[in-house]
Each structure stands twice: as C-alpha cells, then as structure tokens.
Amino acid sequence: MLKEYDREKAVAYARKWALDHNPTYANYELYGGDCTNYISQCLRAGNIPFDNIGEHVLKKWYWYSEYSRTPTWTAAEPFYKYVVGNNSISTENYGVYARDAVYNELELGDIVQLVYDNVAYHAMIVTDIILEGEYLLDYLICQHTYDLLDYPLSLKEGERRYIKILGYY
C-alpha cells in the first residue's frame, strides 16, 4: 500500500540544511559533489524509509555510514534510475515511489535534475512555488554543491529532468 511522502518535512529539512551540512551524514563535496546525498536526506526527512530489499545495490537506497551506503543515495543518475525504476515487480514494491514529471506539475519536495546527454549530473529539491494568481511563474530550489537556499529554478542553466515523488511502499 502506498504511503504518503511528507513534503512539508522534506522542505523544512531542505531549508534547514541548504547552507550547511548535517553532521549525521558524510559530506561528499570533495568527492564529486554532495547534491544527491542532500536530496536523499531530504526525502528521508519526508518520512521515506531506507530500502534494503532490492536484488542488488542499485535497487536499494540507504545510508548508514560512509562505508554502508548505496550509489543510489549519493549519485545523481543511479538515484534517478532507482526512484523511477522502483515501481516494478522486481522491486517487490518497497521503497520510494516516483515517476518522471513535466515542469508545470511539480510540487513542494519534488526533485529537479540537470542532465547532459540524458544522464543526470546534479539534483535539486523544490522548496517553493511562485504563482501570480493561478499562473506559474517559477519554482525555488535548494541544493548542495554549491549550496543554495530558495534559489529561482529559472536561473539554473542546463537541460532538466523533473521527478515527482509520489510516496513509498
């Protein structure tokens, strides 16, 4: 049964740690970037539990320590493949449930990735929606690797991929 993702808790965590690093987790700034580690922390703060069930490391999602973690927790493209590919019979329906999205359907707590040749290299979380009446003007995002708090998505350069977090099993 699908359980609800707590978008408000994920966004509160994103804002709290956007310009700093939670000492509970390792910081990967010097090892290719900390963006996906930070995004995974935000999802975890939104009540999404670790996934230890998959048949191999790329079908699991967790971080217990620097030495006990999955690439899906810390690397942008493995994260994407895990979250959107985690809805098939082979996953036993456990863990994050997400799908590709389009720009105008994003909500608080959804994920935006920057991609090159259809491979993700950066991840951000939506922390606010800027509307004029019912007209969508922009989204604000938070990120690590260079740290940003409530930064306009419209100012980010590059091709984007949008991920709708639907909940978890």
PDB file of C-alpha atoms in Angstrom:
ATOM      1  CA  MET A   1       0.000   0.000   0.000  1.00  0.00           C
ATOM      2  CA  LEU A   2       1.348   3.414  -0.967  1.00  0.00           C
ATOM      3  CA  LYS A   3       2.221   5.659   1.978  1.00  0.00           C
ATOM      4  CA  GLU A   4       2.374   9.435   1.921  1.00  0.00           C
ATOM      5  CA  TYR A   5       5.546  11.447   1.428  1.00  0.00           C
ATOM      6  CA  ASP A   6       5.631  14.324   3.930  1.00  0.00           C
ATOM      7  CA  ARG A   7       6.512  17.166   1.576  1.00  0.00           C
ATOM      8  CA  GLU A   8       6.467  19.788   4.328  1.00  0.00           C
ATOM      9  CA  LYS A   9       9.018  17.895   6.435  1.00  0.00           C
ATOM     10  CA  ALA A  10      11.244  17.346   3.384  1.00  0.00           C
ATOM     11  CA  VAL A  11      11.134  21.068   2.527  1.00  0.00           C
ATOM     12  CA  ALA A  12      11.754  22.111   6.150  1.00  0.00           C
ATOM     13  CA  TYR A  13      14.833  19.862   6.204  1.00  0.00           C
ATOM     14  CA  ALA A  14      15.984  21.195   2.824  1.00  0.00           C
ATOM     15  CA  ARG A  15      15.808  24.768   4.061  1.00  0.00           C
ATOM     16  CA  LYS A  16      17.435  23.983   7.406  1.00  0.00           C
ATOM     17  CA  TRP A  17      20.467  22.303   5.822  1.00  0.00           C
ATOM     18  CA  ALA A  18      20.715  24.128   2.464  1.00  0.00           C
ATOM     19  CA  LEU A  19      23.616  26.317   3.557  1.00  0.00           C
ATOM     20  CA  ASP A  20      25.202  23.835   5.956  1.00  0.00           C
ATOM     21  CA  HIS A  21      25.796  20.088   6.201  1.00  0.00           C
ATOM     22  CA  ASN A  22      24.087  17.770   8.665  1.00  0.00           C
ATOM     23  CA  PRO A  23      26.932  16.177  10.666  1.00  0.00           C
ATOM     24  CA  THR A  24      24.954  12.916  10.883  1.00  0.00           C
ATOM     25  CA  TYR A  25      25.857  12.277   7.231  1.00  0.00           C
ATOM     26  CA  ALA A  26      29.137  12.364   5.327  1.00  0.00           C
ATOM     27  CA  ASN A  27      29.820  15.369   3.094  1.00  0.00           C
ATOM     28  CA  TYR A  28      30.723  14.433  -0.495  1.00  0.00           C
ATOM     29  CA  GLU A  29      31.664  17.936  -1.715  1.00  0.00           C
ATOM     30  CA  LEU A  30      35.261  16.859  -2.338  1.00  0.00           C
ATOM     31  CA  TYR A  31      34.264  13.550  -3.955  1.00  0.00           C
ATOM     32  CA  GLY A  32      32.226  14.672  -6.949  1.00  0.00           C
ATOM     33  CA  GLY A  33      29.530  16.617  -5.109  1.00  0.00           C
ATOM     34  CA  ASP A  34      27.046  16.420  -2.278  1.00  0.00           C
ATOM     35  CA  CYS A  35      23.833  17.246  -4.166  1.00  0.00           C
ATOM     36  CA  THR A  36      22.248  13.800  -4.312  1.00  0.00           C
ATOM     37  CA  ASN A  37      23.315  12.918  -0.766  1.00  0.00           C
ATOM     38  CA  TYR A  38      21.490  16.090   0.339  1.00  0.00           C
ATOM     39  CA  ILE A  39      18.401  15.258  -1.771  1.00  0.00           C
ATOM     40  CA  SER A  40      18.294  11.753  -0.296  1.00  0.00           C
ATOM     41  CA  GLN A  41      18.477  13.255   3.198  1.00  0.00           C
ATOM     42  CA  CYS A  42      15.520  15.495   2.326  1.00  0.00           C
ATOM     43  CA  LEU A  43      13.449  12.520   1.160  1.00  0.00           C
ATOM     44  CA  ARG A  44      14.376  10.628   4.318  1.00  0.00           C
ATOM     45  CA  ALA A  45      13.255  13.641   6.375  1.00  0.00           C
ATOM     46  CA  GLY A  46       9.964  13.406   4.464  1.00  0.00           C
ATOM     47  CA  ASN A  47       9.438  10.007   6.145  1.00  0.00           C
ATOM     48  CA  ILE A  48      10.643   7.828   3.274  1.00  0.00           C
ATOM     49  CA  PRO A  49      12.356   4.804   4.849  1.00  0.00           C
ATOM     50  CA  PHE A  50      15.579   3.179   3.714  1.00  0.00           C
ATOM     51  CA  ASP A  51      15.155   0.456   1.116  1.00  0.00           C
ATOM     52  CA  ASN A  52      17.285  -2.641   1.814  1.00  0.00           C
ATOM     53  CA  ILE A  53      15.112  -5.019  -0.219  1.00  0.00           C
ATOM     54  CA  GLY A  54      16.401  -4.763  -3.811  1.00  0.00           C
ATOM     55  CA  GLU A  55      18.226  -7.621  -5.509  1.00  0.00           C
ATOM     56  CA  HIS A  56      21.457  -5.600  -5.811  1.00  0.00           C
ATOM     57  CA  VAL A  57      22.962  -2.301  -4.658  1.00  0.00           C
ATOM     58  CA  LEU A  58      21.414  -0.235  -7.483  1.00  0.00           C
ATOM     59  CA  LYS A  59      17.931  -1.407  -6.485  1.00  0.00           C
ATOM     60  CA  LYS A  60      18.385  -0.335  -2.859  1.00  0.00           C
ATOM     61  CA  TRP A  61      18.536   3.127  -1.278  1.00  0.00           C
ATOM     62  CA  TYR A  62      20.147   3.769   2.110  1.00  0.00           C
ATOM     63  CA  TRP A  63      22.917   5.498   4.042  1.00  0.00           C
ATOM     64  CA  TYR A  64      24.044   4.097   7.392  1.00  0.00           C
ATOM     65  CA  SER A  65      27.638   5.309   7.267  1.00  0.00           C
ATOM     66  CA  GLU A  66      30.366   6.280   4.836  1.00  0.00           C
ATOM     67  CA  TYR A  67      31.080   2.557   4.470  1.00  0.00           C
ATOM     68  CA  SER A  68      27.482   1.344   4.354  1.00  0.00           C
ATOM     69  CA  ARG A  69      25.601   3.244   1.673  1.00  0.00           C
ATOM     70  CA  THR A  70      24.297   2.817  -1.855  1.00  0.00           C
ATOM     71  CA  PRO A  71      25.261   4.737  -5.008  1.00  0.00           C
ATOM     72  CA  THR A  72      21.544   5.474  -5.355  1.00  0.00           C
ATOM     73  CA  TRP A  73      21.799   7.594  -2.186  1.00  0.00           C
ATOM     74  CA  THR A  74      24.764   9.696  -3.321  1.00  0.00           C
ATOM     75  CA  ALA A  75      24.964   9.782  -7.145  1.00  0.00           C
ATOM     76  CA  ALA A  76      22.516  11.627  -9.425  1.00  0.00           C
ATOM     77  CA  GLU A  77      21.986   9.107 -12.250  1.00  0.00           C
ATOM     78  CA  PRO A  78      21.791   5.973 -10.037  1.00  0.00           C
ATOM     79  CA  PHE A  79      19.336   7.913  -7.807  1.00  0.00           C
ATOM     80  CA  TYR A  80      17.157   8.664 -10.849  1.00  0.00           C
ATOM     81  CA  LYS A  81      17.225   5.094 -12.126  1.00  0.00           C
ATOM     82  CA  TYR A  82      16.338   3.829  -8.654  1.00  0.00           C
ATOM     83  CA  VAL A  83      13.444   6.202  -7.902  1.00  0.00           C
ATOM     84  CA  VAL A  84      11.702   5.929 -11.271  1.00  0.00           C
ATOM     85  CA  GLY A  85      12.568   2.249 -11.737  1.00  0.00           C
ATOM     86  CA  ASN A  86      11.449   1.207  -8.275  1.00  0.00           C
ATOM     87  CA  ASN A  87       7.869   0.558  -9.289  1.00  0.00           C
ATOM     88  CA  SER A  88       8.206  -2.804 -10.999  1.00  0.00           C
ATOM     89  CA  ILE A  89       7.583  -6.343  -9.823  1.00  0.00           C
ATOM     90  CA  SER A  90      11.331  -6.932  -9.417  1.00  0.00           C
ATOM     91  CA  THR A  91      11.495  -4.364  -6.586  1.00  0.00           C
ATOM     92  CA  GLU A  92       8.817  -6.139  -4.559  1.00  0.00           C
ATOM     93  CA  ASN A  93       7.183  -2.690  -4.272  1.00  0.00           C
ATOM     94  CA  TYR A  94       9.275  -1.424  -1.392  1.00  0.00           C
ATOM     95  CA  GLY A  95      10.870   1.996  -1.053  1.00  0.00           C
ATOM     96  CA  VAL A  96      10.457   5.278  -2.922  1.00  0.00           C
ATOM     97  CA  TYR A  97       7.678   5.520  -5.487  1.00  0.00           C
ATOM     98  CA  ALA A  98       8.289   8.217  -8.120  1.00  0.00           C
ATOM     99  CA  ARG A  99       7.839   8.965 -11.802  1.00  0.00           C
ATOM    100  CA  ASP A 100       9.051  11.352 -14.449  1.00  0.00           C
ATOM    101  CA  ALA A 101       7.117  14.611 -14.427  1.00  0.00           C
ATOM    102  CA  VAL A 102       6.650  17.726 -16.515  1.00  0.00           C
ATOM    103  CA  TYR A 103       7.607  21.210 -15.394  1.00  0.00           C
ATOM    104  CA  ASN A 104       4.164  22.553 -14.524  1.00  0.00           C
ATOM    105  CA  GLU A 105       3.131  19.644 -12.288  1.00  0.00           C
ATOM    106  CA  LEU A 106       5.928  19.938  -9.727  1.00  0.00           C
ATOM    107  CA  GLU A 107       5.019  20.264  -6.062  1.00  0.00           C
ATOM    108  CA  LEU A 108       6.986  21.084  -2.947  1.00  0.00           C
ATOM    109  CA  GLY A 109       9.506  18.320  -2.285  1.00  0.00           C
ATOM    110  CA  ASP A 110       9.751  17.139  -5.887  1.00  0.00           C
ATOM    111  CA  ILE A 111      13.180  16.782  -7.470  1.00  0.00           C
ATOM    112  CA  VAL A 112      14.779  18.564 -10.417  1.00  0.00           C
ATOM    113  CA  GLN A 113      17.908  17.165 -12.022  1.00  0.00           C
ATOM    114  CA  LEU A 114      20.274  18.725 -14.507  1.00  0.00           C
ATOM    115  CA  VAL A 115      21.196  16.315 -17.283  1.00  0.00           C
ATOM    116  CA  TYR A 116      23.692  16.127 -20.114  1.00  0.00           C
ATOM    117  CA  ASP A 117      23.175  13.559 -22.898  1.00  0.00           C
ATOM    118  CA  ASN A 118      20.248  12.256 -20.827  1.00  0.00           C
ATOM    119  CA  VAL A 119      22.493  11.474 -17.826  1.00  0.00           C
ATOM    120  CA  ALA A 120      21.916  13.341 -14.565  1.00  0.00           C
ATOM    121  CA  TYR A 121      24.836  15.199 -13.025  1.00  0.00           C
ATOM    122  CA  HIS A 122      23.068  17.392 -10.442  1.00  0.00           C
ATOM    123  CA  ALA A 123      19.962  17.288  -8.217  1.00  0.00           C
ATOM    124  CA  MET A 124      17.832  19.957  -6.503  1.00  0.00           C
ATOM    125  CA  ILE A 125      14.625  19.965  -4.447  1.00  0.00           C
ATOM    126  CA  VAL A 126      11.621  22.247  -4.983  1.00  0.00           C
ATOM    127  CA  THR A 127      11.097  24.364  -1.845  1.00  0.00           C
ATOM    128  CA  ASP A 128       8.585  26.971  -3.041  1.00  0.00           C
ATOM    129  CA  ILE A 129       6.233  27.670  -5.923  1.00  0.00           C
ATOM    130  CA  ILE A 130       5.943  31.231  -7.201  1.00  0.00           C
ATOM    131  CA  LEU A 131       2.492  31.972  -8.574  1.00  0.00           C
ATOM    132  CA  GLU A 132       0.758  35.065  -9.886  1.00  0.00           C
ATOM    133  CA  GLY A 133      -2.854  34.157  -9.312  1.00  0.00           C
ATOM    134  CA  GLU A 134      -3.071  30.720 -10.884  1.00  0.00           C
ATOM    135  CA  TYR A 135      -0.178  31.372 -13.286  1.00  0.00           C
ATOM    136  CA  LEU A 136       3.071  29.556 -12.501  1.00  0.00           C
ATOM    137  CA  LEU A 137       5.980  31.997 -12.581  1.00  0.00           C
ATOM    138  CA  ASP A 138       8.846  29.931 -11.170  1.00  0.00           C
ATOM    139  CA  TYR A 139       9.983  27.425  -8.580  1.00  0.00           C
ATOM    140  CA  LEU A 140      12.507  27.977  -5.828  1.00  0.00           C
ATOM    141  CA  ILE A 141      15.014  25.213  -5.168  1.00  0.00           C
ATOM    142  CA  CYS A 142      17.570  24.266  -2.549  1.00  0.00           C
ATOM    143  CA  GLN A 143      20.741  22.339  -3.330  1.00  0.00           C
ATOM    144  CA  HIS A 144      24.222  21.342  -2.242  1.00  0.00           C
ATOM    145  CA  THR A 145      27.387  21.529  -4.331  1.00  0.00           C
ATOM    146  CA  TYR A 146      27.399  24.896  -4.261  1.00  0.00           C
ATOM    147  CA  ASP A 147      24.873  25.473  -1.573  1.00  0.00           C
ATOM    148  CA  LEU A 148      21.727  27.431  -2.434  1.00  0.00           C
ATOM    149  CA  LEU A 149      18.651  28.310  -0.371  1.00  0.00           C
ATOM    150  CA  ASP A 150      15.380  29.105  -2.181  1.00  0.00           C
ATOM    151  CA  TYR A 151      17.096  29.936  -5.466  1.00  0.00           C
ATOM    152  CA  PRO A 152      14.991  30.576  -8.602  1.00  0.00           C
ATOM    153  CA  LEU A 153      14.975  27.496 -10.822  1.00  0.00           C
ATOM    154  CA  SER A 154      14.663  29.782 -13.854  1.00  0.00           C
ATOM    155  CA  LEU A 155      18.232  30.957 -13.212  1.00  0.00           C
ATOM    156  CA  LYS A 156      19.676  27.440 -13.414  1.00  0.00           C
ATOM    157  CA  GLU A 157      21.242  26.669 -16.786  1.00  0.00           C
ATOM    158  CA  GLY A 158      21.148  23.317 -18.489  1.00  0.00           C
ATOM    159  CA  GLU A 159      18.737  20.638 -19.589  1.00  0.00           C
ATOM    160  CA  ARG A 160      16.395  19.500 -16.827  1.00  0.00           C
ATOM    161  CA  ARG A 161      14.637  16.350 -15.727  1.00  0.00           C
ATOM    162  CA  TYR A 162      11.697  16.510 -13.315  1.00  0.00           C
ATOM    163  CA  ILE A 163      10.850  13.804 -10.787  1.00  0.00           C
ATOM    164  CA  LYS A 164       7.500  13.571  -8.999  1.00  0.00           C
ATOM    165  CA  ILE A 165       7.819  11.865  -5.607  1.00  0.00           C
ATOM    166  CA  LEU A 166       4.535  10.025  -5.047  1.00  0.00           C
ATOM    167  CA  GLY A 167       5.250   8.308  -1.746  1.00  0.00           C
ATOM    168  CA  TYR A 168       6.689   4.973  -0.660  1.00  0.00           C
ATOM    169  CA  TYR A 169       5.826   1.349  -0.112  1.00  0.00           C
TER     170      TYR A 169
END
